[in-house]
Amino acid sequence: MKNPFEKMPTVLTADELIDKAFRRAERAASAYNPPGGKVAKARQREELRVRTVSNVVRDNLRKILDRTPGVSTLPKFYQELVDTLVDRDQFHKSLARVNWAVKTIRNLEQRHVEKIRFERDPKEIAKLRRAFYGRVADILHEIDDDLRYLNQARNVLKELPVVDLELPTVVIAGHPNVGKSTLLRALTNARPEVASYPFTTKGINVGQFEEHYLKYQVIDTPGLLDRPLSERNEVEKQAILALKHLGDVIVYIFDPSEYCGFPIEEQMHLFEEILREFGEFPFIVAINKVDIADEEKVKAVEEFVRSTGLEPVKISALTGEGLEELKKRVIEIVEPKARELAKKIMEKELSKFRGEL
Ligand code: GDP
């Protein structure tokens, strides 16, 4: 899935939009030389001005409405993320006010054009047009805060990470520097920093791999699953909630070499927290950096992991040792979902094919 807000246009401020519409109307009117006498000419020119201002403003505002998806229509993952970034109520209220402005300006246009058509005095005709301009400017100023809010929201919503919500997804967790992104790169085609991620400054890493024609997605979220819960702010907690709608299995990484800077006791503690928080998820534990770690430390971690009822996999993300075994364990868990998806895609293709015959 693409970023759902990808098509949302830049939202102009009231003054920018007024300026654009009035200029456009002036250009149209000066290029227009209608037939008839002085009054007929004035009437047609002013009508053109009114229509042009109304069209430019309404087209601009309607484009915002048409290209912004309703948050509640989005998949849960995106709904939760949107809630970390914008106030959903305010967002919808602002959109509703833009909609109100479109309708109100349309009504005003009709009323002023009718009056202009009945008016015989060129001065009065110009006055009607000016009155219309004034009303449009007032309405736009009235929704100026909403326009500014929508533009700010747009700028952050466009940064939402692009992930495939249908693919079976592995979420990698563990302290910083334990080797998460190295593992992601070793398992997948990912280049670092594939998508930006506004909740942390570090970006989200997304990669995919294929096995027996089935596709899997691996995600590493620096800043989210690498610290104790007590150190996370509300926004991060919400982003973690969003991850729950995306992940199918958690791969937790230990670094028994402690080169990451966190003693193994601390790593065990974080593991217990994440295990508690993602209790409903299947877990795989990988003990990384076995190429450089002390055997004793590796053993200590192994025993600890076994005491939680899980069997760890020893790997080196750097040398590739153990990665086939890790992949096998991941696939064992998520393959049914990958098969289900492949079946769905194939059936869709087949029905297209049958329909075309
Ligand atoms: P992240 O912060 O968890 O994503 O950690 P990185 O993937 O950036 O790895 C941190 C450091 O550990 C880097 O210098 C990696 O090269 C190194 N590293 C990662 N995996 C291994 C491994 O299996 N063996 C060794 N020797 N170094 C590793």
Tab-separated table of C-alpha atoms and ligand atoms in Angstrom:
chain	number	residue	atom	x	y	z
A	1	MET	CA	0.000	0.000	0.000
A	2	LYS	CA	1.134	3.486	-0.762
A	3	ASN	CA	1.109	6.265	1.769
A	4	PRO	CA	-2.631	7.027	2.031
A	5	PHE	CA	-1.941	10.749	2.127
A	6	GLU	CA	0.361	10.741	-0.860
A	7	LYS	CA	-2.098	12.612	-3.078
A	8	MET	CA	-3.073	15.240	-0.535
A	9	PRO	CA	-2.237	18.607	-2.169
A	10	THR	CA	-0.457	21.555	-0.609
A	11	VAL	CA	-3.045	23.630	1.222
A	12	LEU	CA	-2.790	27.362	0.540
A	13	THR	CA	-3.466	29.907	3.265
A	14	ALA	CA	-6.517	32.148	2.928
A	15	ASP	CA	-4.450	35.054	1.613
A	16	GLU	CA	-2.566	32.945	-0.886
A	17	LEU	CA	-5.777	31.488	-2.228
A	18	ILE	CA	-7.516	34.872	-2.409
A	19	ASP	CA	-4.553	36.294	-4.256
A	20	LYS	CA	-4.480	33.418	-6.715
A	21	ALA	CA	-8.215	33.581	-7.424
A	22	PHE	CA	-8.379	37.359	-7.851
A	23	ARG	CA	-5.389	37.395	-10.163
A	24	ARG	CA	-6.846	34.623	-12.269
A	25	ALA	CA	-10.142	36.548	-12.495
A	26	GLU	CA	-8.368	39.733	-13.581
A	27	ARG	CA	-6.473	37.890	-16.259
A	28	ALA	CA	-9.640	36.248	-17.567
A	29	ALA	CA	-11.588	39.515	-17.553
A	30	SER	CA	-8.927	41.505	-19.374
A	31	ALA	CA	-8.669	38.884	-22.097
A	32	TYR	CA	-12.427	38.895	-22.542
A	33	ASN	CA	-14.113	41.265	-24.965
A	34	PRO	CA	-17.796	40.435	-25.055
A	35	PRO	CA	-20.070	41.862	-27.753
A	36	GLY	CA	-22.772	44.447	-27.027
A	37	GLY	CA	-23.040	47.870	-25.491
A	38	LYS	CA	-21.350	49.260	-22.406
A	39	VAL	CA	-23.771	47.756	-19.890
A	40	ALA	CA	-23.774	44.331	-21.537
A	41	LYS	CA	-19.985	44.343	-21.633
A	42	ALA	CA	-19.679	45.343	-17.970
A	43	ARG	CA	-22.232	42.763	-16.947
A	44	GLN	CA	-20.486	39.919	-18.756
A	45	ARG	CA	-17.037	40.893	-17.549
A	46	GLU	CA	-18.137	41.090	-13.920
A	47	GLU	CA	-19.982	37.832	-14.200
A	48	LEU	CA	-16.812	36.240	-15.551
A	49	ARG	CA	-14.843	37.630	-12.599
A	50	VAL	CA	-17.316	36.227	-10.098
A	51	ARG	CA	-17.415	32.823	-11.793
A	52	THR	CA	-13.639	32.641	-12.076
A	53	VAL	CA	-13.012	33.506	-8.424
A	54	SER	CA	-15.601	30.995	-7.336
A	55	ASN	CA	-14.211	28.255	-9.584
A	56	VAL	CA	-10.606	28.761	-8.611
A	57	VAL	CA	-11.380	28.796	-4.889
A	58	ARG	CA	-13.780	25.876	-4.979
A	59	ASP	CA	-11.578	23.723	-7.212
A	60	ASN	CA	-8.693	24.331	-4.903
A	61	LEU	CA	-10.647	23.480	-1.771
A	62	ARG	CA	-12.434	20.536	-3.315
A	63	LYS	CA	-9.143	19.022	-4.346
A	64	ILE	CA	-8.148	18.933	-0.663
A	65	LEU	CA	-11.373	17.114	0.209
A	66	ASP	CA	-11.206	14.674	-2.695
A	67	ARG	CA	-7.606	13.723	-2.131
A	68	THR	CA	-7.673	13.307	1.628
A	69	PRO	CA	-8.824	9.908	2.824
A	70	GLY	CA	-11.148	9.685	5.837
A	71	VAL	CA	-9.019	8.446	8.700
A	72	SER	CA	-11.587	5.885	9.821
A	73	THR	CA	-11.574	4.277	6.375
A	74	LEU	CA	-7.852	3.473	6.682
A	75	PRO	CA	-6.346	0.208	7.889
A	76	LYS	CA	-5.857	0.107	11.672
A	77	PHE	CA	-2.085	0.432	11.387
A	78	TYR	CA	-2.425	3.789	9.669
A	79	GLN	CA	-5.270	4.931	11.922
A	80	GLU	CA	-3.085	4.466	14.990
A	81	LEU	CA	-0.177	6.240	13.346
A	82	VAL	CA	-2.343	9.143	12.224
A	83	ASP	CA	-3.460	9.524	15.833
A	84	THR	CA	0.160	9.902	16.913
A	85	LEU	CA	0.641	12.742	14.457
A	86	VAL	CA	-2.553	14.736	14.281
A	87	ASP	CA	-5.615	15.328	16.367
A	88	ARG	CA	-8.162	13.282	14.446
A	89	ASP	CA	-11.127	15.395	15.639
A	90	GLN	CA	-9.462	18.628	14.655
A	91	PHE	CA	-8.455	17.126	11.315
A	92	HIS	CA	-12.010	16.089	10.488
A	93	LYS	CA	-13.453	19.349	11.780
A	94	SER	CA	-11.118	21.313	9.531
A	95	LEU	CA	-12.088	19.220	6.535
A	96	ALA	CA	-15.763	19.778	7.354
A	97	ARG	CA	-15.207	23.532	7.475
A	98	VAL	CA	-13.505	23.460	4.095
A	99	ASN	CA	-16.553	21.640	2.785
A	100	TRP	CA	-18.784	24.319	4.314
A	101	ALA	CA	-16.738	27.033	2.562
A	102	VAL	CA	-17.108	25.314	-0.823
A	103	LYS	CA	-20.894	25.169	-0.493
A	104	THR	CA	-21.252	28.685	0.848
A	105	ILE	CA	-19.155	30.193	-1.927
A	106	ARG	CA	-21.164	28.285	-4.522
A	107	ASN	CA	-24.407	29.763	-3.148
A	108	LEU	CA	-22.960	33.251	-3.031
A	109	GLU	CA	-21.798	32.942	-6.611
A	110	GLN	CA	-25.307	32.017	-7.791
A	111	ARG	CA	-26.927	34.850	-5.894
A	112	HIS	CA	-24.463	37.497	-7.065
A	113	VAL	CA	-24.551	36.372	-10.688
A	114	GLU	CA	-28.340	36.576	-10.663
A	115	LYS	CA	-28.255	40.098	-9.264
A	116	ILE	CA	-25.595	41.157	-11.774
A	117	ARG	CA	-27.776	39.900	-14.620
A	118	PHE	CA	-30.676	42.056	-13.501
A	119	GLU	CA	-28.654	45.199	-12.843
A	120	ARG	CA	-28.555	48.006	-15.454
A	121	ASP	CA	-26.118	50.416	-13.848
A	122	PRO	CA	-22.416	49.553	-14.554
A	123	LYS	CA	-21.430	51.108	-11.205
A	124	GLU	CA	-23.864	48.900	-9.333
A	125	ILE	CA	-22.666	45.903	-11.293
A	126	ALA	CA	-19.072	46.585	-10.205
A	127	LYS	CA	-20.294	47.061	-6.637
A	128	LEU	CA	-21.981	43.643	-6.667
A	129	ARG	CA	-18.808	42.022	-7.903
A	130	ARG	CA	-16.780	43.766	-5.194
A	131	ALA	CA	-19.273	42.648	-2.581
A	132	PHE	CA	-18.843	39.073	-3.787
A	133	TYR	CA	-15.055	39.373	-3.561
A	134	GLY	CA	-15.400	40.688	-0.018
A	135	ARG	CA	-17.615	37.801	1.047
A	136	VAL	CA	-15.268	35.215	-0.433
A	137	ALA	CA	-12.311	36.803	1.353
A	138	ASP	CA	-14.258	36.794	4.645
A	139	ILE	CA	-15.151	33.129	4.297
A	140	LEU	CA	-11.596	32.141	3.504
A	141	HIS	CA	-10.252	34.148	6.428
A	142	GLU	CA	-12.793	32.435	8.614
A	143	ILE	CA	-11.314	29.037	7.719
A	144	ASP	CA	-7.707	30.229	7.635
A	145	ASP	CA	-6.781	28.357	10.843
A	146	ASP	CA	-8.244	25.188	9.362
A	147	LEU	CA	-6.304	25.622	6.140
A	148	ARG	CA	-3.086	26.135	8.050
A	149	TYR	CA	-3.810	23.138	10.249
A	150	LEU	CA	-4.525	20.939	7.241
A	151	ASN	CA	-1.316	21.975	5.573
A	152	GLN	CA	0.704	21.178	8.681
A	153	ALA	CA	-1.077	17.844	8.993
A	154	ARG	CA	-0.404	17.124	5.335
A	155	ASN	CA	3.293	17.711	5.775
A	156	VAL	CA	3.584	15.162	8.573
A	157	LEU	CA	1.112	12.652	7.152
A	158	LYS	CA	3.074	12.522	3.923
A	159	GLU	CA	5.974	11.152	5.941
A	160	LEU	CA	4.073	8.093	7.116
A	161	PRO	CA	6.103	4.982	6.449
A	162	VAL	CA	5.189	2.981	3.412
A	163	VAL	CA	4.776	-0.647	4.299
A	164	ASP	CA	2.900	-3.521	2.757
A	165	LEU	CA	0.048	-4.197	5.133
A	166	GLU	CA	-0.823	-7.556	3.625
A	167	LEU	CA	2.564	-9.217	3.737
A	168	PRO	CA	3.486	-11.427	6.669
A	169	THR	CA	5.705	-9.175	8.737
A	170	VAL	CA	8.616	-9.765	11.055
A	171	VAL	CA	9.318	-6.994	13.551
A	172	ILE	CA	12.857	-6.846	14.921
A	173	ALA	CA	13.406	-5.751	18.520
A	174	GLY	CA	16.381	-5.361	20.840
A	175	HIS	CA	18.693	-2.688	22.253
A	176	PRO	CA	20.500	-0.248	19.946
A	177	ASN	CA	23.652	-1.646	18.292
A	178	VAL	CA	22.810	-5.291	18.892
A	179	GLY	CA	22.757	-5.764	15.108
A	180	LYS	CA	19.136	-5.208	14.082
A	181	SER	CA	19.775	-3.300	10.897
A	182	THR	CA	22.683	-5.567	9.987
A	183	LEU	CA	20.331	-8.511	10.309
A	184	LEU	CA	17.651	-6.774	8.257
A	185	ARG	CA	20.121	-6.161	5.472
A	186	ALA	CA	21.415	-9.712	5.661
A	187	LEU	CA	17.925	-11.198	5.425
A	188	THR	CA	16.400	-8.884	2.862
A	189	ASN	CA	16.950	-6.642	-0.094
A	190	ALA	CA	16.638	-3.568	2.144
A	191	ARG	CA	18.771	-0.556	1.723
A	192	PRO	CA	19.085	1.386	4.948
A	193	GLU	CA	16.507	4.076	5.676
A	194	VAL	CA	13.885	3.062	3.183
A	195	ALA	CA	11.088	5.144	4.587
A	196	SER	CA	11.140	8.080	6.911
A	197	TYR	CA	9.318	7.760	10.159
A	198	PRO	CA	8.233	10.841	12.012
A	199	PHE	CA	8.106	9.300	15.494
A	200	THR	CA	11.813	8.862	15.786
A	201	THR	CA	14.520	10.782	14.076
A	202	LYS	CA	16.086	7.657	12.732
A	203	GLY	CA	13.787	6.351	10.034
A	204	ILE	CA	12.127	2.993	9.738
A	205	ASN	CA	13.922	0.196	7.913
A	206	VAL	CA	11.778	-2.028	5.748
A	207	GLY	CA	12.949	-4.938	3.639
A	208	GLN	CA	11.434	-7.923	1.904
A	209	PHE	CA	12.618	-11.395	1.079
A	210	GLU	CA	11.230	-14.223	-0.975
A	211	GLU	CA	11.329	-17.908	-0.243
A	212	HIS	CA	9.687	-20.520	-2.445
A	213	TYR	CA	7.874	-17.773	-4.332
A	214	LEU	CA	6.321	-16.376	-1.169
A	215	LYS	CA	7.093	-12.878	0.040
A	216	TYR	CA	7.879	-11.719	3.567
A	217	GLN	CA	8.505	-8.312	5.063
A	218	VAL	CA	10.991	-7.422	7.790
A	219	ILE	CA	10.800	-4.193	9.764
A	220	ASP	CA	13.210	-2.527	12.126
A	221	THR	CA	11.920	0.491	14.030
A	222	PRO	CA	14.817	2.291	15.663
A	223	GLY	CA	13.702	4.095	18.778
A	224	LEU	CA	10.609	2.012	19.432
A	225	LEU	CA	11.360	-1.500	20.590
A	226	ASP	CA	14.834	-0.789	21.902
A	227	ARG	CA	14.186	0.893	25.238
A	228	PRO	CA	12.246	0.157	28.417
A	229	LEU	CA	8.617	1.194	28.426
A	230	SER	CA	9.155	3.744	31.184
A	231	GLU	CA	11.386	5.763	28.861
A	232	ARG	CA	8.835	6.089	26.094
A	233	ASN	CA	6.567	9.040	25.607
A	234	GLU	CA	2.908	8.905	24.642
A	235	VAL	CA	3.572	9.272	20.941
A	236	GLU	CA	6.009	6.384	20.977
A	237	LYS	CA	3.572	4.235	22.918
A	238	GLN	CA	0.948	4.944	20.305
A	239	ALA	CA	3.374	4.090	17.508
A	240	ILE	CA	4.125	0.794	19.251
A	241	LEU	CA	0.400	0.112	19.321
A	242	ALA	CA	0.354	0.657	15.562
A	243	LEU	CA	3.107	-1.939	15.172
A	244	LYS	CA	0.772	-4.491	16.691
A	245	HIS	CA	-1.502	-4.152	13.683
A	246	LEU	CA	1.392	-4.792	11.384
A	247	GLY	CA	3.598	-7.470	12.916
A	248	ASP	CA	3.068	-11.216	12.819
A	249	VAL	CA	6.158	-12.330	14.667
A	250	ILE	CA	8.775	-10.587	16.805
A	251	VAL	CA	12.444	-11.437	16.402
A	252	TYR	CA	14.254	-10.326	19.545
A	253	ILE	CA	18.015	-9.865	19.251
A	254	PHE	CA	20.546	-10.343	22.046
A	255	ASP	CA	24.141	-9.210	21.834
A	256	PRO	CA	26.078	-11.368	24.295
A	257	SER	CA	29.335	-9.678	23.210
A	258	GLU	CA	28.003	-6.570	24.958
A	259	TYR	CA	29.787	-4.453	22.328
A	260	CYS	CA	26.425	-2.773	21.914
A	261	GLY	CA	27.057	-1.126	25.271
A	262	PHE	CA	24.255	-2.856	27.199
A	263	PRO	CA	25.129	-5.575	29.700
A	264	ILE	CA	23.255	-8.825	29.156
A	265	GLU	CA	21.220	-8.338	32.347
A	266	GLU	CA	19.813	-5.161	30.890
A	267	GLN	CA	19.080	-6.911	27.613
A	268	MET	CA	17.254	-9.656	29.510
A	269	HIS	CA	15.202	-7.068	31.281
A	270	LEU	CA	14.147	-5.370	28.038
A	271	PHE	CA	13.353	-8.754	26.524
A	272	GLU	CA	10.987	-9.540	29.404
A	273	GLU	CA	9.265	-6.198	28.911
A	274	ILE	CA	8.783	-6.650	25.195
A	275	LEU	CA	7.638	-10.221	25.760
A	276	ARG	CA	5.036	-8.961	28.196
A	277	GLU	CA	3.933	-6.158	25.917
A	278	PHE	CA	3.655	-8.313	22.812
A	279	GLY	CA	2.447	-11.368	24.721
A	280	GLU	CA	-0.004	-12.341	22.015
A	281	PHE	CA	2.743	-12.560	19.375
A	282	PRO	CA	4.949	-15.503	18.514
A	283	PHE	CA	8.542	-14.746	19.495
A	284	ILE	CA	11.829	-15.893	18.071
A	285	VAL	CA	15.001	-15.079	19.953
A	286	ALA	CA	18.268	-14.662	18.080
A	287	ILE	CA	21.572	-14.542	19.920
A	288	ASN	CA	23.708	-12.417	17.642
A	289	LYS	CA	27.435	-11.759	17.250
A	290	VAL	CA	28.382	-15.326	18.139
A	291	ASP	CA	31.476	-14.759	16.006
A	292	ILE	CA	32.932	-12.463	18.684
A	293	ALA	CA	31.000	-13.138	21.897
A	294	ASP	CA	32.347	-15.013	24.932
A	295	GLU	CA	31.018	-18.522	25.017
A	296	GLU	CA	30.046	-18.157	28.635
A	297	LYS	CA	27.934	-15.109	27.955
A	298	VAL	CA	26.298	-16.857	25.021
A	299	LYS	CA	25.467	-19.760	27.332
A	300	ALA	CA	24.069	-17.472	29.990
A	301	VAL	CA	21.736	-15.864	27.489
A	302	GLU	CA	20.771	-19.244	26.072
A	303	GLU	CA	19.819	-20.534	29.502
A	304	PHE	CA	17.875	-17.439	30.305
A	305	VAL	CA	15.908	-17.644	27.054
A	306	ARG	CA	15.173	-21.335	27.624
A	307	SER	CA	13.860	-20.478	31.075
A	308	THR	CA	11.162	-18.393	29.359
A	309	GLY	CA	10.108	-21.431	27.330
A	310	LEU	CA	11.748	-20.400	24.056
A	311	GLU	CA	14.584	-22.010	22.124
A	312	PRO	CA	17.053	-19.375	20.863
A	313	VAL	CA	18.875	-19.394	17.518
A	314	LYS	CA	22.567	-18.507	17.537
A	315	ILE	CA	23.530	-16.237	14.659
A	316	SER	CA	26.025	-13.797	13.311
A	317	ALA	CA	24.320	-11.166	11.186
A	318	LEU	CA	27.780	-10.198	10.000
A	319	THR	CA	29.136	-13.570	8.842
A	320	GLY	CA	25.777	-15.127	7.977
A	321	GLU	CA	26.126	-17.961	10.454
A	322	GLY	CA	22.771	-19.307	11.627
A	323	LEU	CA	20.734	-17.088	9.340
A	324	GLU	CA	19.281	-19.999	7.364
A	325	GLU	CA	18.062	-21.534	10.605
A	326	LEU	CA	16.583	-18.189	11.694
A	327	LYS	CA	14.822	-17.775	8.351
A	328	LYS	CA	13.460	-21.302	8.641
A	329	ARG	CA	12.041	-20.531	12.075
A	330	VAL	CA	10.441	-17.313	10.835
A	331	ILE	CA	8.920	-19.043	7.849
A	332	GLU	CA	7.525	-21.861	9.974
A	333	ILE	CA	5.471	-19.279	11.819
A	334	VAL	CA	4.341	-16.964	9.037
A	335	GLU	CA	4.175	-19.247	6.021
A	336	PRO	CA	0.455	-20.005	6.409
A	337	LYS	CA	-0.274	-16.285	6.114
A	338	ALA	CA	2.022	-15.940	3.093
A	339	ARG	CA	0.281	-18.883	1.409
A	340	GLU	CA	-3.116	-17.420	2.158
A	341	LEU	CA	-2.072	-14.140	0.566
A	342	ALA	CA	-0.550	-15.843	-2.472
A	343	LYS	CA	-3.781	-17.810	-2.923
A	344	LYS	CA	-5.838	-14.638	-2.724
A	345	ILE	CA	-3.662	-12.907	-5.307
A	346	MET	CA	-3.783	-15.904	-7.621
A	347	GLU	CA	-7.554	-16.173	-7.369
A	348	LYS	CA	-7.885	-12.498	-8.181
A	349	GLU	CA	-5.657	-12.895	-11.227
A	350	LEU	CA	-7.540	-15.987	-12.329
A	351	SER	CA	-10.910	-14.316	-12.052
A	352	LYS	CA	-9.581	-11.404	-14.099
A	353	PHE	CA	-8.379	-13.866	-16.685
A	354	ARG	CA	-11.706	-15.707	-16.763
A	355	GLY	CA	-13.554	-12.429	-17.040
A	356	GLU	CA	-11.537	-11.465	-20.068
A	357	LEU	CA	-12.260	-14.679	-21.931
B	1	GDP	P1	21.276	-1.819	15.448
B	1	GDP	O1	21.446	-0.513	16.120
B	1	GDP	O2	20.692	-2.843	16.370
B	1	GDP	O3	20.589	-1.760	14.137
B	1	GDP	O4	22.782	-2.380	15.182
B	1	GDP	P2	23.643	-2.401	13.845
B	1	GDP	O5	23.092	-3.374	12.863
B	1	GDP	O6	23.850	-1.016	13.401
B	1	GDP	O7	24.994	-3.021	14.394
B	1	GDP	C1	25.809	-2.377	15.353
B	1	GDP	C2	27.246	-2.789	15.146
B	1	GDP	O8	27.388	-4.179	15.387
B	1	GDP	C3	27.740	-2.560	13.727
B	1	GDP	O9	29.044	-2.102	13.802
B	1	GDP	C4	27.677	-3.936	13.098
B	1	GDP	O10	28.641	-4.116	12.083
B	1	GDP	C5	28.007	-4.817	14.289
B	1	GDP	N1	27.425	-6.160	14.145
B	1	GDP	C6	26.143	-6.488	13.869
B	1	GDP	N2	25.992	-7.816	13.823
B	1	GDP	C7	27.205	-8.354	14.087
B	1	GDP	C8	27.688	-9.704	14.193
B	1	GDP	O11	26.977	-10.683	14.042
B	1	GDP	N3	29.013	-9.850	14.481
B	1	GDP	C9	29.833	-8.807	14.668
B	1	GDP	N4	31.103	-9.055	14.926
B	1	GDP	N5	29.418	-7.527	14.569
B	1	GDP	C10	28.117	-7.305	14.297
